[in-house]
């Protein structure tokens, strides 16, 4: 069907500014507010790595449960005036082609199998490397451009069996057709988009480019929800650790959250590079330049100027997520150092007490060592009150030792004014 190969267009009524797929538009630009998901905040969740109950107010229901009420294969074909939904029991029922009245045809596969990949490769003329990347799980987020379609791989965090995991989402965009293939571990994060499509929303009246932005934005917002939940959890642990720095259980939570943060960082880093690639221009190739010399620029963009404006907002969100991750990593490191310093301080106090006790008994050991010698003649042993004299000398030595320790302690401490200044600091 020729309609399936129609080129990308920018935001409605906006000039494409040399996008990858140029088309004619009016010069007047229409400003659209950024689409945002509205998902109810979830309640108490279990710590993914510890399996213990912790309050995660920032964790959204999409990130925690990920449940979806849609079948494995769900198709939505829509335009500003019309929308149709279809459900398939078998992927062989999905065929190529987009109705002429439709702005976007979205086919969402809730799972991935080898038979499904082969069917998509045959039906939609996918490159064998694309089929290999779809079947390879997990795969690093990436973006590839082919002659008749664009291919994306994203990763979204999810909680599976009380453990933090990730689900791979592959996207194939060919003309007006958008195909999404999920790994199938959990439901996706696009329920809010489905709800918006049933109304006269900005997504409904937009085109393929804006719809792609909406899908990517939903994935990035899920990452933001997860990171904010981890940040709130580590902040709560930080307040508890300030009250009781020696609590070993809190240290275990800090280490678990730190592992989760590193896990999410491994998703954020390639996703940020992917969005950066979507924003940057690309070289069209020497063969293209040779045949189109003087007709168009050598460098072009994957998306139009209007869509790049919204993608820049996604890029800003990823920068915010990276800042959250860096701050949370520093907090985890400082809390671990604080726990270690607290343990060292406790050990130093124990060693101080043991040293004081040993110092007190040192003179007594000296007396016991002298009078415990096996000499034949000890004049003191023949005294009538020798034991009382010994105990008197022992008590006097102990008192003198305590006074000496007190004097040494005062000499080692800073002056009183400095101590007050240190307390104020």
mmCIF file of C-alpha atoms in Angstrom:
data_model
loop_
_atom_site.group_PDB
_atom_site.id
_atom_site.type_symbol
_atom_site.label_atom_id
_atom_site.label_comp_id
_atom_site.label_asym_id
_atom_site.label_seq_id
_atom_site.Cartn_x
_atom_site.Cartn_y
_atom_site.Cartn_z
ATOM 1 C CA UNK A 1 0.000 0.000 0.000
ATOM 2 C CA UNK A 2 1.547 3.296 -1.086
ATOM 3 C CA UNK A 3 -0.020 5.142 1.826
ATOM 4 C CA UNK A 4 2.183 3.170 4.182
ATOM 5 C CA UNK A 5 5.255 4.864 2.694
ATOM 6 C CA UNK A 6 4.136 8.442 3.103
ATOM 7 C CA UNK A 7 6.833 10.651 4.504
ATOM 8 C CA UNK A 8 7.036 12.149 7.971
ATOM 9 C CA UNK A 9 5.588 15.573 8.521
ATOM 10 C CA UNK A 10 6.245 18.060 11.255
ATOM 11 C CA UNK A 11 3.892 19.388 13.884
ATOM 12 C CA UNK A 12 0.611 20.591 12.361
ATOM 13 C CA UNK A 13 0.997 23.699 10.230
ATOM 14 C CA UNK A 14 4.678 24.023 11.078
ATOM 15 C CA UNK A 15 7.526 24.363 8.628
ATOM 16 C CA UNK A 16 9.788 21.265 8.745
ATOM 17 C CA UNK A 17 13.092 23.137 8.478
ATOM 18 C CA UNK A 18 14.817 20.440 6.400
ATOM 19 C CA UNK A 19 13.697 17.396 8.354
ATOM 20 C CA UNK A 20 14.482 13.896 7.178
ATOM 21 C CA UNK A 21 11.220 13.634 5.285
ATOM 22 C CA UNK A 22 10.330 17.034 3.852
ATOM 23 C CA UNK A 23 6.774 17.960 2.846
ATOM 24 C CA UNK A 24 4.851 21.129 2.097
ATOM 25 C CA UNK A 25 3.405 23.114 4.989
ATOM 26 C CA UNK A 26 2.074 26.547 5.702
ATOM 27 C CA UNK A 27 4.490 29.086 7.084
ATOM 28 C CA UNK A 28 2.356 29.882 10.124
ATOM 29 C CA UNK A 29 3.530 28.004 13.204
ATOM 30 C CA UNK A 30 1.083 26.680 15.768
ATOM 31 C CA UNK A 31 2.360 26.331 19.318
ATOM 32 C CA UNK A 32 1.336 23.244 21.252
ATOM 33 C CA UNK A 33 1.811 22.744 24.948
ATOM 34 C CA UNK A 34 3.922 19.774 25.916
ATOM 35 C CA UNK A 35 1.944 16.607 26.429
ATOM 36 C CA UNK A 36 2.247 15.169 29.922
ATOM 37 C CA UNK A 37 0.958 12.007 31.501
ATOM 38 C CA UNK A 38 -1.358 12.145 34.506
ATOM 39 C CA UNK A 39 -0.982 8.990 36.566
ATOM 40 C CA UNK A 40 -2.166 8.557 40.130
ATOM 41 C CA UNK A 41 0.627 8.365 42.647
ATOM 42 C CA UNK A 42 1.140 4.911 44.031
ATOM 43 C CA UNK A 43 1.192 4.000 47.706
ATOM 44 C CA UNK A 44 3.623 1.889 49.687
ATOM 45 C CA UNK A 45 5.897 -0.349 47.672
ATOM 46 C CA UNK A 46 8.443 -2.935 48.706
ATOM 47 C CA UNK A 47 12.087 -2.194 48.303
ATOM 48 C CA UNK A 48 13.047 -4.026 45.091
ATOM 49 C CA UNK A 49 16.334 -5.441 46.342
ATOM 50 C CA UNK A 50 15.631 -5.801 50.061
ATOM 51 C CA UNK A 51 12.066 -6.995 49.867
ATOM 52 C CA UNK A 52 11.171 -4.819 52.868
ATOM 53 C CA UNK A 53 8.319 -2.354 53.043
ATOM 54 C CA UNK A 54 9.390 1.212 52.416
ATOM 55 C CA UNK A 55 7.295 4.253 51.623
ATOM 56 C CA UNK A 56 7.795 5.167 47.960
ATOM 57 C CA UNK A 57 5.474 8.099 47.474
ATOM 58 C CA UNK A 58 7.065 9.131 44.212
ATOM 59 C CA UNK A 59 6.705 5.750 42.566
ATOM 60 C CA UNK A 60 3.885 5.782 40.041
ATOM 61 C CA UNK A 61 1.551 2.927 39.425
ATOM 62 C CA UNK A 62 2.894 2.511 35.920
ATOM 63 C CA UNK A 63 6.412 1.991 37.228
ATOM 64 C CA UNK A 64 5.412 -0.270 40.113
ATOM 65 C CA UNK A 65 2.771 -2.552 38.667
ATOM 66 C CA UNK A 66 2.906 -1.882 34.944
ATOM 67 C CA UNK A 67 -0.328 -3.759 34.480
ATOM 68 C CA UNK A 68 -2.306 -3.167 31.322
ATOM 69 C CA UNK A 69 -5.816 -4.240 30.467
ATOM 70 C CA UNK A 70 -5.105 -4.564 26.749
ATOM 71 C CA UNK A 71 -4.576 -7.844 24.885
ATOM 72 C CA UNK A 72 -1.187 -8.844 23.545
ATOM 73 C CA UNK A 73 -1.841 -7.171 20.148
ATOM 74 C CA UNK A 74 -3.660 -3.869 20.107
ATOM 75 C CA UNK A 75 -4.050 -1.540 17.125
ATOM 76 C CA UNK A 76 -5.235 2.069 17.177
ATOM 77 C CA UNK A 77 -5.762 3.917 13.909
ATOM 78 C CA UNK A 78 -6.728 7.522 14.369
ATOM 79 C CA UNK A 79 -7.049 10.960 12.871
ATOM 80 C CA UNK A 80 -8.453 14.203 14.225
ATOM 81 C CA UNK A 81 -12.009 13.200 13.206
ATOM 82 C CA UNK A 82 -11.974 9.426 13.591
ATOM 83 C CA UNK A 83 -10.455 6.610 15.637
ATOM 84 C CA UNK A 84 -10.619 2.824 15.298
ATOM 85 C CA UNK A 85 -9.335 0.167 17.692
ATOM 86 C CA UNK A 86 -8.711 -3.469 16.868
ATOM 87 C CA UNK A 87 -7.571 -6.429 18.896
ATOM 88 C CA UNK A 88 -5.813 -9.421 17.376
ATOM 89 C CA UNK A 89 -5.388 -12.913 18.745
ATOM 90 C CA UNK A 90 -2.645 -13.801 16.282
ATOM 91 C CA UNK A 91 0.099 -11.630 14.860
ATOM 92 C CA UNK A 92 -0.455 -13.150 11.415
ATOM 93 C CA UNK A 93 -3.695 -11.171 11.260
ATOM 94 C CA UNK A 94 -1.709 -7.924 11.258
ATOM 95 C CA UNK A 95 -1.106 -6.779 7.706
ATOM 96 C CA UNK A 96 0.614 -3.883 6.038
ATOM 97 C CA UNK A 97 -1.139 -0.685 5.003
ATOM 98 C CA UNK A 98 -2.673 2.430 6.550
ATOM 99 C CA UNK A 99 -6.133 3.803 5.668
ATOM 100 C CA UNK A 100 -6.084 7.006 3.659
ATOM 101 C CA UNK A 101 -8.116 8.869 6.298
ATOM 102 C CA UNK A 102 -5.709 7.990 9.138
ATOM 103 C CA UNK A 103 -2.954 10.198 10.499
ATOM 104 C CA UNK A 104 -1.279 7.420 12.468
ATOM 105 C CA UNK A 105 -1.622 3.657 12.684
ATOM 106 C CA UNK A 106 -0.231 2.335 15.960
ATOM 107 C CA UNK A 107 0.263 -1.417 16.378
ATOM 108 C CA UNK A 108 1.403 -2.506 19.829
ATOM 109 C CA UNK A 109 2.648 -6.058 20.430
ATOM 110 C CA UNK A 110 2.630 -7.078 24.088
ATOM 111 C CA UNK A 111 5.259 -9.780 23.669
ATOM 112 C CA UNK A 112 8.099 -10.846 21.430
ATOM 113 C CA UNK A 113 8.764 -14.196 19.804
ATOM 114 C CA UNK A 114 10.843 -15.496 16.933
ATOM 115 C CA UNK A 115 7.735 -16.160 14.832
ATOM 116 C CA UNK A 116 6.544 -12.576 15.415
ATOM 117 C CA UNK A 117 9.884 -11.124 14.371
ATOM 118 C CA UNK A 118 9.908 -13.180 11.189
ATOM 119 C CA UNK A 119 6.358 -12.073 10.374
ATOM 120 C CA UNK A 120 7.235 -8.401 10.869
ATOM 121 C CA UNK A 121 10.396 -8.797 8.813
ATOM 122 C CA UNK A 122 8.431 -10.279 5.924
ATOM 123 C CA UNK A 123 5.341 -8.061 6.109
ATOM 124 C CA UNK A 124 6.972 -4.692 6.735
ATOM 125 C CA UNK A 125 10.208 -5.340 4.816
ATOM 126 C CA UNK A 126 12.514 -5.007 7.821
ATOM 127 C CA UNK A 127 16.243 -5.417 7.536
ATOM 128 C CA UNK A 128 17.635 -8.619 9.022
ATOM 129 C CA UNK A 129 19.747 -6.567 11.444
ATOM 130 C CA UNK A 130 16.562 -4.928 12.713
ATOM 131 C CA UNK A 131 14.967 -8.330 13.236
ATOM 132 C CA UNK A 132 18.087 -9.456 15.083
ATOM 133 C CA UNK A 133 18.032 -6.399 17.357
ATOM 134 C CA UNK A 134 14.340 -6.895 18.186
ATOM 135 C CA UNK A 135 14.925 -10.509 19.158
ATOM 136 C CA UNK A 136 18.069 -9.728 21.149
ATOM 137 C CA UNK A 137 17.031 -9.006 24.744
ATOM 138 C CA UNK A 138 18.372 -7.044 26.494
ATOM 139 C CA UNK A 139 19.774 -4.643 23.937
ATOM 140 C CA UNK A 140 21.345 -1.246 24.451
ATOM 141 C CA UNK A 141 18.996 1.636 23.478
ATOM 142 C CA UNK A 142 19.750 2.692 19.925
ATOM 143 C CA UNK A 143 18.420 4.363 16.797
ATOM 144 C CA UNK A 144 18.888 3.212 13.196
ATOM 145 C CA UNK A 145 17.801 4.810 9.941
ATOM 146 C CA UNK A 146 16.949 2.670 6.931
ATOM 147 C CA UNK A 147 15.662 3.540 3.487
ATOM 148 C CA UNK A 148 12.001 2.949 4.303
ATOM 149 C CA UNK A 149 11.734 3.129 8.100
ATOM 150 C CA UNK A 150 13.323 4.235 11.369
ATOM 151 C CA UNK A 151 14.086 1.854 14.205
ATOM 152 C CA UNK A 152 14.386 2.589 17.933
ATOM 153 C CA UNK A 153 15.119 0.523 21.030
ATOM 154 C CA UNK A 154 14.258 1.871 24.477
ATOM 155 C CA UNK A 155 14.384 0.397 27.959
ATOM 156 C CA UNK A 156 11.907 1.141 30.721
ATOM 157 C CA UNK A 157 12.310 0.216 34.426
ATOM 158 C CA UNK A 158 9.720 -2.015 36.065
ATOM 159 C CA UNK A 159 9.314 -3.976 39.278
ATOM 160 C CA UNK A 160 9.086 -7.731 38.740
ATOM 161 C CA UNK A 161 8.618 -10.025 41.736
ATOM 162 C CA UNK A 162 9.642 -7.233 44.131
ATOM 163 C CA UNK A 163 12.899 -6.703 42.250
ATOM 164 C CA UNK A 164 13.885 -3.835 40.026
ATOM 165 C CA UNK A 165 14.116 -4.868 36.384
ATOM 166 C CA UNK A 166 13.858 -3.397 32.924
ATOM 167 C CA UNK A 167 11.745 -4.095 29.878
ATOM 168 C CA UNK A 168 12.846 -3.559 26.308
ATOM 169 C CA UNK A 169 10.628 -1.662 23.881
ATOM 170 C CA UNK A 170 11.349 -1.681 20.148
ATOM 171 C CA UNK A 171 9.796 0.805 17.714
ATOM 172 C CA UNK A 172 9.536 0.675 13.941
ATOM 173 C CA UNK A 173 8.225 3.793 12.171
ATOM 174 C CA UNK A 174 7.400 3.432 8.514
ATOM 175 C CA UNK A 175 5.401 6.268 7.008
ATOM 176 C CA UNK A 176 2.206 6.597 9.075
ATOM 177 C CA UNK A 177 2.622 3.213 10.725
ATOM 178 C CA UNK A 178 4.161 2.967 14.205
ATOM 179 C CA UNK A 179 4.945 -0.544 15.471
ATOM 180 C CA UNK A 180 5.929 -1.094 19.098
ATOM 181 C CA UNK A 181 7.164 -4.477 20.335
ATOM 182 C CA UNK A 182 7.464 -4.947 24.066
ATOM 183 C CA UNK A 183 9.463 -7.643 25.783
ATOM 184 C CA UNK A 184 6.346 -8.802 27.631
ATOM 185 C CA UNK A 185 7.548 -8.751 31.253
ATOM 186 C CA UNK A 186 5.103 -6.075 32.366
ATOM 187 C CA UNK A 187 2.536 -3.740 30.879
ATOM 188 C CA UNK A 188 3.707 -0.595 29.148
ATOM 189 C CA UNK A 189 3.608 3.027 30.276
ATOM 190 C CA UNK A 190 1.338 4.229 27.457
ATOM 191 C CA UNK A 191 -2.111 3.863 29.032
ATOM 192 C CA UNK A 192 -2.375 7.640 29.392
ATOM 193 C CA UNK A 193 -1.658 8.023 25.664
ATOM 194 C CA UNK A 194 -4.407 5.558 24.836
ATOM 195 C CA UNK A 195 -6.820 7.537 26.980
ATOM 196 C CA UNK A 196 -5.775 10.762 25.277
ATOM 197 C CA UNK A 197 -6.340 9.262 21.830
ATOM 198 C CA UNK A 198 -9.994 8.596 22.697
ATOM 199 C CA UNK A 199 -10.464 12.304 23.277
ATOM 200 C CA UNK A 200 -9.762 15.372 21.205
ATOM 201 C CA UNK A 201 -6.307 15.793 22.688
ATOM 202 C CA UNK A 202 -3.111 17.179 21.224
ATOM 203 C CA UNK A 203 -1.891 13.659 20.516
ATOM 204 C CA UNK A 204 -5.106 12.862 18.670
ATOM 205 C CA UNK A 205 -4.905 15.850 16.315
ATOM 206 C CA UNK A 206 -1.157 15.557 15.734
ATOM 207 C CA UNK A 207 0.865 13.503 13.281
ATOM 208 C CA UNK A 208 3.422 10.715 13.397
ATOM 209 C CA UNK A 209 6.313 12.810 14.663
ATOM 210 C CA UNK A 210 4.410 14.212 17.621
ATOM 211 C CA UNK A 211 3.063 10.745 18.393
ATOM 212 C CA UNK A 212 6.610 9.350 18.485
ATOM 213 C CA UNK A 213 7.553 12.157 20.841
ATOM 214 C CA UNK A 214 4.608 11.226 23.092
ATOM 215 C CA UNK A 215 5.753 7.608 23.297
ATOM 216 C CA UNK A 216 9.347 8.581 24.076
ATOM 217 C CA UNK A 217 8.214 11.192 26.596
ATOM 218 C CA UNK A 218 6.127 8.602 28.454
ATOM 219 C CA UNK A 219 9.139 6.281 28.728
ATOM 220 C CA UNK A 220 11.377 9.082 30.004
ATOM 221 C CA UNK A 221 8.740 10.217 32.503
ATOM 222 C CA UNK A 222 8.618 6.652 33.844
ATOM 223 C CA UNK A 223 12.368 6.822 34.355
ATOM 224 C CA UNK A 224 11.915 10.134 36.159
ATOM 225 C CA UNK A 225 9.238 8.638 38.415
ATOM 226 C CA UNK A 226 11.509 5.750 39.336
ATOM 227 C CA UNK A 227 14.504 7.983 40.053
ATOM 228 C CA UNK A 228 12.430 10.395 42.139
ATOM 229 C CA UNK A 229 11.154 7.448 44.161
ATOM 230 C CA UNK A 230 14.726 6.314 44.824
ATOM 231 C CA UNK A 231 15.721 9.863 45.780
ATOM 232 C CA UNK A 232 12.836 10.127 48.249
ATOM 233 C CA UNK A 233 13.755 6.783 49.754
ATOM 234 C CA UNK A 234 17.403 7.704 50.214
ATOM 235 C CA UNK A 235 16.394 11.042 51.745
ATOM 236 C CA UNK A 236 14.182 9.231 54.265
ATOM 237 C CA UNK A 237 17.056 6.884 55.118
ATOM 238 C CA UNK A 238 19.341 9.883 55.478
ATOM 239 C CA UNK A 239 17.085 11.459 58.120
ATOM 240 C CA UNK A 240 16.905 8.177 60.037
ATOM 241 C CA UNK A 241 20.657 7.701 59.880
ATOM 242 C CA UNK A 242 21.237 11.162 61.336
ATOM 243 C CA UNK A 243 19.210 10.045 64.355
ATOM 244 C CA UNK A 244 20.896 6.651 64.664
ATOM 245 C CA UNK A 245 24.115 6.485 62.627
ATOM 246 C CA UNK A 246 25.060 3.078 64.026
ATOM 247 C CA UNK A 247 21.985 1.266 62.658
ATOM 248 C CA UNK A 248 23.356 -1.494 60.424
ATOM 249 C CA UNK A 249 19.931 -2.088 58.854
ATOM 250 C CA UNK A 250 19.905 1.447 57.452
ATOM 251 C CA UNK A 251 23.312 0.830 55.928
ATOM 252 C CA UNK A 252 21.882 -2.212 54.150
ATOM 253 C CA UNK A 253 19.067 -0.083 52.706
ATOM 254 C CA UNK A 254 21.592 2.525 51.535
ATOM 255 C CA UNK A 255 23.654 -0.095 49.740
ATOM 256 C CA UNK A 256 20.544 -1.599 48.146
ATOM 257 C CA UNK A 257 19.319 1.785 46.900
ATOM 258 C CA UNK A 258 22.807 2.536 45.621
ATOM 259 C CA UNK A 259 22.697 -0.646 43.525
ATOM 260 C CA UNK A 260 19.282 0.364 42.212
ATOM 261 C CA UNK A 261 20.603 3.806 41.278
ATOM 262 C CA UNK A 262 23.481 2.254 39.338
ATOM 263 C CA UNK A 263 20.965 -0.032 37.645
ATOM 264 C CA UNK A 264 18.863 2.931 36.505
ATOM 265 C CA UNK A 265 22.012 4.813 35.475
ATOM 266 C CA UNK A 266 22.780 2.026 33.003
ATOM 267 C CA UNK A 267 19.393 2.760 31.385
ATOM 268 C CA UNK A 268 19.641 6.550 31.495
ATOM 269 C CA UNK A 269 23.084 6.886 29.909
ATOM 270 C CA UNK A 270 22.307 5.219 26.536
ATOM 271 C CA UNK A 271 18.809 6.750 26.498
ATOM 272 C CA UNK A 272 20.307 10.222 26.828
ATOM 273 C CA UNK A 273 22.703 9.470 23.958
ATOM 274 C CA UNK A 274 19.750 8.253 21.868
ATOM 275 C CA UNK A 275 17.720 11.427 22.410
ATOM 276 C CA UNK A 276 20.799 13.500 21.610
ATOM 277 C CA UNK A 277 21.094 11.624 18.320
ATOM 278 C CA UNK A 278 17.444 12.345 17.544
ATOM 279 C CA UNK A 279 18.148 16.070 17.940
ATOM 280 C CA UNK A 280 21.394 16.285 16.001
ATOM 281 C CA UNK A 281 21.686 16.582 12.206
ATOM 282 C CA UNK A 282 23.020 13.727 10.117
ATOM 283 C CA UNK A 283 24.960 13.546 6.871
ATOM 284 C CA UNK A 284 22.759 12.419 3.997
ATOM 285 C CA UNK A 285 25.547 10.549 2.223
ATOM 286 C CA UNK A 286 27.716 11.301 -0.751
ATOM 287 C CA UNK A 287 25.493 9.380 -3.125
ATOM 288 C CA UNK A 288 22.492 11.481 -2.094
ATOM 289 C CA UNK A 289 24.455 14.728 -2.360
ATOM 290 C CA UNK A 290 25.704 13.805 -5.832
ATOM 291 C CA UNK A 291 22.181 13.275 -7.153
ATOM 292 C CA UNK A 292 20.625 16.239 -5.312
ATOM 293 C CA UNK A 293 23.406 18.779 -5.576
ATOM 294 C CA UNK A 294 22.119 22.305 -5.129
ATOM 295 C CA UNK A 295 18.588 21.117 -4.329
ATOM 296 C CA UNK A 296 18.905 20.442 -0.614
ATOM 297 C CA UNK A 297 21.408 20.676 2.216
ATOM 298 C CA UNK A 298 23.989 17.955 2.704
ATOM 299 C CA UNK A 299 22.977 17.681 6.353
ATOM 300 C CA UNK A 300 19.436 17.059 7.505
ATOM 301 C CA UNK A 301 17.458 16.310 10.661
ATOM 302 C CA UNK A 302 15.562 13.215 11.637
ATOM 303 C CA UNK A 303 12.608 15.299 12.808
ATOM 304 C CA UNK A 304 11.173 18.696 11.942
ATOM 305 C CA UNK A 305 11.868 21.851 13.917
ATOM 306 C CA UNK A 306 8.519 21.675 15.726
ATOM 307 C CA UNK A 307 9.124 18.114 16.919
ATOM 308 C CA UNK A 308 12.704 18.886 17.902
ATOM 309 C CA UNK A 309 11.345 21.548 20.250
ATOM 310 C CA UNK A 310 9.407 18.889 22.146
ATOM 311 C CA UNK A 311 12.295 16.428 22.007
ATOM 312 C CA UNK A 312 14.464 19.112 23.577
ATOM 313 C CA UNK A 313 12.080 19.021 26.544
ATOM 314 C CA UNK A 314 12.654 15.259 26.776
ATOM 315 C CA UNK A 315 16.381 15.923 26.696
ATOM 316 C CA UNK A 316 15.988 18.408 29.576
ATOM 317 C CA UNK A 317 14.112 15.761 31.562
ATOM 318 C CA UNK A 318 16.961 13.305 31.024
ATOM 319 C CA UNK A 319 19.449 15.921 32.219
ATOM 320 C CA UNK A 320 17.316 16.354 35.333
ATOM 321 C CA UNK A 321 17.314 12.593 35.874
ATOM 322 C CA UNK A 322 21.095 12.461 35.543
ATOM 323 C CA UNK A 323 21.411 15.232 38.126
ATOM 324 C CA UNK A 324 19.144 13.296 40.492
ATOM 325 C CA UNK A 325 21.234 10.170 40.015
ATOM 326 C CA UNK A 326 24.503 12.006 40.633
ATOM 327 C CA UNK A 327 23.142 13.630 43.807
ATOM 328 C CA UNK A 328 21.693 10.353 45.070
ATOM 329 C CA UNK A 329 25.005 8.586 44.434
ATOM 330 C CA UNK A 330 26.842 11.240 46.437
ATOM 331 C CA UNK A 331 24.323 10.941 49.278
ATOM 332 C CA UNK A 332 24.725 7.154 49.366
ATOM 333 C CA UNK A 333 28.483 7.534 49.453
ATOM 334 C CA UNK A 334 28.331 10.126 52.249
ATOM 335 C CA UNK A 335 25.935 7.975 54.292
ATOM 336 C CA UNK A 336 28.241 4.976 53.944
ATOM 337 C CA UNK A 337 31.181 7.128 55.037
ATOM 338 C CA UNK A 338 29.163 8.463 57.964
ATOM 339 C CA UNK A 339 28.308 4.939 59.112
ATOM 340 C CA UNK A 340 31.937 3.888 58.801
ATOM 341 C CA UNK A 341 33.145 6.946 60.722
ATOM 342 C CA UNK A 342 30.543 6.244 63.420
ATOM 343 C CA UNK A 343 31.819 2.697 63.761
ATOM 344 C CA UNK A 344 35.401 3.961 63.949
ATOM 345 C CA UNK A 345 34.390 6.484 66.611
ATOM 346 C CA UNK A 346 32.704 3.764 68.655
ATOM 347 C CA UNK A 347 35.785 1.580 68.331
ATOM 348 C CA UNK A 348 37.981 4.465 69.461
ATOM 349 C CA UNK A 349 35.809 4.988 72.547
ATOM 350 C CA UNK A 350 36.017 1.300 73.382
ATOM 351 C CA UNK A 351 39.769 1.365 72.999
ATOM 352 C CA UNK A 352 39.895 4.474 75.241
ATOM 353 C CA UNK A 353 37.941 2.731 77.976
ATOM 354 C CA UNK A 354 40.151 -0.348 77.739
ATOM 355 C CA UNK A 355 43.252 1.841 77.863
ATOM 356 C CA UNK A 356 42.006 3.656 80.998
ATOM 357 C CA UNK A 357 41.223 0.370 82.731
ATOM 358 C CA UNK A 358 44.628 -1.059 81.777
ATOM 359 C CA UNK A 359 46.359 2.095 83.012
ATOM 360 C CA UNK A 360 44.542 1.916 86.354
ATOM 361 C CA UNK A 361 45.589 -1.689 86.964
ATOM 362 C CA UNK A 362 49.117 -1.165 85.714
ATOM 363 C CA UNK A 363 50.499 0.054 89.144
ATOM 364 C CA UNK A 364 48.699 -2.802 90.876
ATOM 365 C CA UNK A 365 50.323 -5.233 88.487
ATOM 366 C CA UNK A 366 53.650 -3.609 89.257
ATOM 367 C CA UNK A 367 53.193 -4.187 93.016
ATOM 368 C CA UNK A 368 51.941 -7.728 92.483
ATOM 369 C CA UNK A 369 54.941 -8.439 90.272
ATOM 370 C CA UNK A 370 57.424 -7.212 92.892
ATOM 371 C CA UNK A 371 55.946 -9.079 95.831
ATOM 372 C CA UNK A 372 55.313 -12.145 93.766
ATOM 373 C CA UNK A 373 59.018 -12.759 93.257
ATOM 374 C CA UNK A 374 60.359 -15.999 94.765
ATOM 375 C CA UNK A 375 63.066 -14.383 96.865
ATOM 376 C CA UNK A 376 64.022 -16.100 100.139
ATOM 377 C CA UNK A 377 63.978 -12.944 102.205
ATOM 378 C CA UNK A 378 61.209 -10.306 101.989
ATOM 379 C CA UNK A 379 61.207 -8.080 105.115
ATOM 380 C CA UNK A 380 57.677 -6.784 104.359
ATOM 381 C CA UNK A 381 56.254 -10.275 104.454
ATOM 382 C CA UNK A 382 57.080 -10.557 108.139
ATOM 383 C CA UNK A 383 55.263 -7.391 109.115
ATOM 384 C CA UNK A 384 52.150 -7.769 111.217
ATOM 385 C CA UNK A 385 49.975 -5.517 109.002
ATOM 386 C CA UNK A 386 51.755 -6.178 105.705
ATOM 387 C CA UNK A 387 48.490 -6.843 103.784
ATOM 388 C CA UNK A 388 46.897 -3.620 104.990
ATOM 389 C CA UNK A 389 49.991 -1.669 104.008
ATOM 390 C CA UNK A 390 49.888 -3.266 100.546
ATOM 391 C CA UNK A 391 46.251 -2.349 99.980
ATOM 392 C CA UNK A 392 46.881 1.205 101.209
ATOM 393 C CA UNK A 393 49.743 1.580 98.742
ATOM 394 C CA UNK A 394 47.577 0.089 95.975
ATOM 395 C CA UNK A 395 44.712 2.538 96.633
ATOM 396 C CA UNK A 396 47.115 5.489 96.733
ATOM 397 C CA UNK A 397 48.665 4.436 93.400
ATOM 398 C CA UNK A 398 45.225 4.125 91.811
ATOM 399 C CA UNK A 399 44.229 7.602 93.030
ATOM 400 C CA UNK A 400 47.493 9.079 91.774
ATOM 401 C CA UNK A 401 46.957 7.358 88.395
ATOM 402 C CA UNK A 402 43.422 8.739 88.047
ATOM 403 C CA UNK A 403 44.626 12.242 88.911
ATOM 404 C CA UNK A 404 47.402 11.929 86.343
ATOM 405 C CA UNK A 405 44.951 10.756 83.665
ATOM 406 C CA UNK A 406 42.662 13.689 84.448
ATOM 407 C CA UNK A 407 45.514 16.177 84.154
ATOM 408 C CA UNK A 408 46.661 14.651 80.885
ATOM 409 C CA UNK A 409 43.084 14.743 79.521
ATOM 410 C CA UNK A 410 42.771 18.459 80.267
ATOM 411 C CA UNK A 411 46.131 19.158 78.705
ATOM 412 C CA UNK A 412 45.213 17.315 75.507
ATOM 413 C CA UNK A 413 41.816 19.026 75.110
ATOM 414 C CA UNK A 414 41.636 22.429 73.373
ATOM 415 C CA UNK A 415 40.883 25.520 75.467
ATOM 416 C CA UNK A 416 37.333 26.060 76.636
ATOM 417 C CA UNK A 417 36.688 28.922 74.216
ATOM 418 C CA UNK A 418 37.705 26.745 71.289
ATOM 419 C CA UNK A 419 35.471 23.951 72.506
ATOM 420 C CA UNK A 420 32.500 26.294 72.600
ATOM 421 C CA UNK A 421 33.334 27.510 69.106
ATOM 422 C CA UNK A 422 33.539 23.967 67.815
ATOM 423 C CA UNK A 423 30.142 23.149 69.297
ATOM 424 C CA UNK A 424 28.604 26.187 67.641
ATOM 425 C CA UNK A 425 30.045 25.148 64.281
#
